[in-house]
Amino acid sequence: MITRRFALLPALGLPLVALGPAPWPTLGAVLAVAALLAGLDLAIAGPLTGLRLRRDGDRTVWLGNTARVVLTVANTGRRTVRLHLRDSWVPSAGAGPLFHTAVLREGAEHAFTSILTPTRHGDRPAVRVTLRSAGPLGLAYRQRRQTWNEKNTPAWSLRVLPRFPSRRILPEKLARLRIVDGTVVTRGRGQGTEFDALREYVIGDDVRSIDWRASARAHDVVVRTWRPERDRRVFCIVDTGRTSAVRIGDAPRLDASIDAALLLSVLATRADDRVDLLAMDAKVRTRVEGGGQRAKLGRLIDAMASLHPELAETDFTLLGQEMLRRDRKRALLVIFTALDTAPMIAGLLPLLPKLTARHKVIVAGVRDPLVSRLANLPDGASAADVHRAAAAQRVLAERDRVRDVLAHSGATVVDADAGTFAGQVADVYLLLKASGRL
Amino acid sequence: MKRWLRAAIPFAALTALITGTLIVHAVETPDDDDPEYLTPQQVQQISGGTLAERLRARGIAVDRFTSTEQAVKAANSGSAAVTLFLATPDLADLESIRSLPAGSTIVAVNPSASALRRSGWPATVANTYWNTGVAAPICGDKIANDAGPAAVRKTEYRTSRGSVCYNGAVAVFRHSWYNVTLVGSPDPFRDDRIAEHGNATLVVGLLAQHQRVLWLDVHERDRATPSPTPPTPTRTRDRPDPDDTYDGPLRPGESYADDGYYDDEASPYPGDGEADGDGRAEGDSEAGGGGLPSDPLVQSLPPALITTLILLALILLALAIAAARRLGAPVAEPLPSKVPANETMLGHARLYQRARARDSSLDILRAAARRKLTTHLGLAPHADSEQIAHRAGLPVRYVRDILDRDSAGSNSDLVEAATLLQHLVRDVTSTPTPPHEGEQS
C-alpha cells in the first residue's frame, strides 16, 4: 500500500509532462519511475510477522485517576522495521497517545506507554494493536488485515473502579461506628443488644443490667454489659434496570447507588457484619456472597465496578426468589432503586410485606436535586417558573406517596438528594446498628 | 536539520530549476495562435513584415490570406505557378492545398509530425532541438549554398523522395504536382532574426521562386466545415499525377499516432477511417491504443493538457488510496444513556405552559402548600383554611385569600398567587410549631 508521499513522485513529474516536448512518453516514464520506487520500497520494508507484542502495567484504577499500560514490541525478524503503531482502546478508556512510531532493528524491542484516564467505570479493554511497517523511502508500507492485528494483540483489560465520592465522609461515619461499637469510650461500653461481658456494679449503672445469678456466684453485685450485634447480614441489592440509567447531574443514577452501596459495605465490614451484593434488573447481573470477610470488600468493589445500567424493566420477583428462600437467614436488605411510582407499585410493593416479614428492608432512592430546587419559585418568577414549580411539586408529591406506601409496608425509606444520599443510607444503618434492630 | 530535509532540499531545488526553465522556455517560444506571429502586416519581433518587404523589393507580389480555402482559390484563379507560404502549417487546412496549380511551391515553417501526417507529404520529423541552432547547408541546393549558414536547425526532417539541407532542417521534395520545402525553424522568417547569418538570403530565395507569394496568415484552426459524408479521396481529382507517387492522405499502415503524439488534427470526421478504407481505420484504432478516445472534443485538446490532467487525476487517486487505508479502524462502544432524570418533569411543565393550564398548576401548588402547612402545624391533612389560619395565628381572610382564591385569569395573576403561596408557607414553617390544644406550653 502506498503513502501520501508516493503522490509526490508524480507531482514532481508534473512540469515535465505539462511542459516537456513529448507528453505521453514522459507520462509513462514518470508513472513507471514512481511505481518502481514504490515497489522497491515495499520490498525493502521489514516484515510484520517477526514482531512480538506483550503488555504490562496497571490492572485496576479508580475512576478519575490515571493508569499506565506499557506495550512492548520486539522485532525477532532479520530486517529493520520502521514501525507505525496504533494502540486502540475503547474510547471510554481515555487512552493516549494512540499513535506511536519507532525503528526496530534486528532483535531490538521498544516499549510504548499508554496513559489511560477512563471516563466510565467497568472493564476497559484494549481492542487492537495495528502494525504498519514502512519502507525506507516512506513511499509504501506493509499492513495486514484487521483480523490478523486483533489476533496478535495481547489481551489486556483495565478494571476501572467506580467513583467513590462519599469516601470523604467515611472517617466521620467510622467514628460514629466506633462510638456505637464502644471502642471509643464516650459513654462506657457501647449500647447494644448482644451480651458482651460482666463487671462489678458501679453507681449509675442501670439496675436492670444486674445479673443476679452472677452476683450470687461472685458475692458481689455484677452487671452485664452489652454491645451492638456483630456478624449480622447486610444485603446490598442494586437495581441496574432502566431507571438506573437516567442521569442525575452528570452521572447515571446507578453511580450514586454504587457510591452509597460502597460506603455501606465499608462501614458494615468494619462493624464485622457480613456484606453481600446482588445486582439485578431483568436478570441477576452480579452476585457476591460468602467468602472471607477480609477479602470481601475487594470482591464487592470489583463486582460493583462491572455494573452498568441495562435498558430493561427490573423484575423484582427475582429478588423475592433470592431473599425468600427457606435457607436464607434474616438480613438487612438495602434496595438501591428509584422511587418512581410505576416500578414501585407494580414491582416491589406486592413483594414487600413478605420481605419485611423475614428481613429488615431499607428502600433507598436517590433524588434529583433539581426537582427540589425547581419546586421553589426564584426571585422575579415568571409563569414558566410557576409551571415548573407545579410539575416539581407533583413529582415530590408522588414520591411522598410512594414513600408513605413503602413505609406502610414495613420498609424504611431513604429518599435524598445525590449529594447526601450515601451519608443518609449510612446513617440509617448506624441507627439500626445502634438500636439493635438489624 | 532533519535528515529527510537534507535529502529533500537538493531534489526540490532541482525540480524548481527544471520547472522554471520549462516555464521560461514556454513563455519565450512564440505561439502559432499569436496574431503577430509571422504576419506580413507588421514589422515586429516575431512578425514577418521585413521578409514581405524584401520580397516586394524583388518584384514579388505578396498576397496575404487568412484562410486556406481563399488562398487556394486565389492560386487557381490563374494558371501560373505560385509560392504558397504556410507560416503556421499546423493550423492550416492541409487537405485543401492539394488543388494548387501544377508546379507551385509550398514553403512550410516548422510543421509538426502530425501536420506532416495529415498532409500526406513523404517526410517525417527526424529530430527536435530545444532551441534554434545555426547549421551549414551541406547540400547541393543553390539557394542554400548562396545563403550559407543559417539559423534553421530546430526540427530536422527526413524525406524519402527529395533532398535535405542544413542536416535536415530544410527538406525539399516533390509531392504530386507541386514542390514542398520544409523549414525546421521560424527564426529565419522573423523580423528580429532575419538579418542574422544567411537567414534573409535563404528565406527570400525560398519564397522568390515564383512571381507571386500567397502568404497564408492563419492563427486559429483553419478547417473546412465538417460534412456528414466523408470527403472524397483526393486521388479522384481531375488533376494529373505526374510522378504517380501520390497515394492519398495516408499510406496504408500509417498511423496518426505512430510516435505516440496525440494527433489533434488527424480526423475531423468520425467516419474518416471507414471512407479511406485502406488504413485510416487502423490508424484510428492505434490512436485509441495510445489512450485517446475518438471524441472530437477530446481530440481538440492539446496532448500536454490531456497528459497533465491524467497525471493530476492519478495523483489525486494516489492520495485517495493512501488516505483510504487507516492505521487501525476506530473502536466503537455503546454509549451510556443521556436521558436526564427530570426529563418527564420538565416535559410536564412545558405541557402546562403550552396548554395555559394555570388552574392546574395553581391547584398543585396549593395542595402542596396545604400539605406542608398541615404537616408543620400538626393538623389533619384535610384541615381547612380556617383551621390553618387559627393554628398559624394568621388572619383567616388572609389565609383563605391565598389558599382558596379564585382561579388565575392571567399569567401575572398566576405568578402573584404562587408567590403569595410560597411566602405563606415560608412564614409559617419558619416559626416553631405552636402547641396543640391540651399540650403544656
Short mmCIF file of N, CA and C in Angstrom, two decimals, chain A residues 5 137, chain B residues 1-13:
data_model
loop_
_atom_site.label_atom_id
_atom_site.label_comp_id
_atom_site.label_asym_id
_atom_site.label_seq_id
_atom_site.Cartn_x
_atom_site.Cartn_y
_atom_site.Cartn_z
N ARG A 5 3.22 10.24 0.57
CA ARG A 5 4.47 10.69 -0.03
C ARG A 5 4.63 10.16 -1.46
N LEU A 137 12.04 4.69 2.14
CA LEU A 137 11.72 5.94 1.44
C LEU A 137 10.39 6.52 1.89
N MET B 1 19.31 20.23 11.22
CA MET B 1 18.38 19.99 10.12
C MET B 1 18.02 18.51 10.05
N LYS B 2 16.77 18.22 9.82
CA LYS B 2 16.35 16.83 9.79
C LYS B 2 16.95 16.13 8.57
N ARG B 3 17.09 14.82 8.75
CA ARG B 3 17.75 14.06 7.69
C ARG B 3 16.96 14.10 6.38
N TRP B 4 15.66 13.96 6.53
CA TRP B 4 14.86 13.95 5.30
C TRP B 4 14.88 15.30 4.60
N LEU B 5 15.08 16.37 5.40
CA LEU B 5 15.12 17.71 4.82
C LEU B 5 16.40 17.89 4.02
N ARG B 6 17.49 17.34 4.56
CA ARG B 6 18.77 17.43 3.85
C ARG B 6 18.69 16.73 2.50
N ALA B 7 17.95 15.62 2.47
CA ALA B 7 17.83 14.89 1.20
C ALA B 7 16.83 15.57 0.27
N ALA B 8 15.84 16.20 0.86
CA ALA B 8 14.77 16.75 0.03
C ALA B 8 15.15 18.06 -0.63
N ILE B 9 16.00 18.85 0.04
CA ILE B 9 16.30 20.19 -0.49
C ILE B 9 16.94 20.14 -1.88
N PRO B 10 17.98 19.30 -2.12
CA PRO B 10 18.55 19.27 -3.49
C PRO B 10 17.52 18.88 -4.55
N PHE B 11 16.70 17.89 -4.19
CA PHE B 11 15.69 17.48 -5.17
C PHE B 11 14.69 18.61 -5.43
N ALA B 12 14.33 19.29 -4.38
CA ALA B 12 13.37 20.39 -4.54
C ALA B 12 13.98 21.50 -5.39
N ALA B 13 15.27 21.80 -5.14
CA ALA B 13 15.94 22.85 -5.91
C ALA B 13 16.02 22.46 -7.39
#
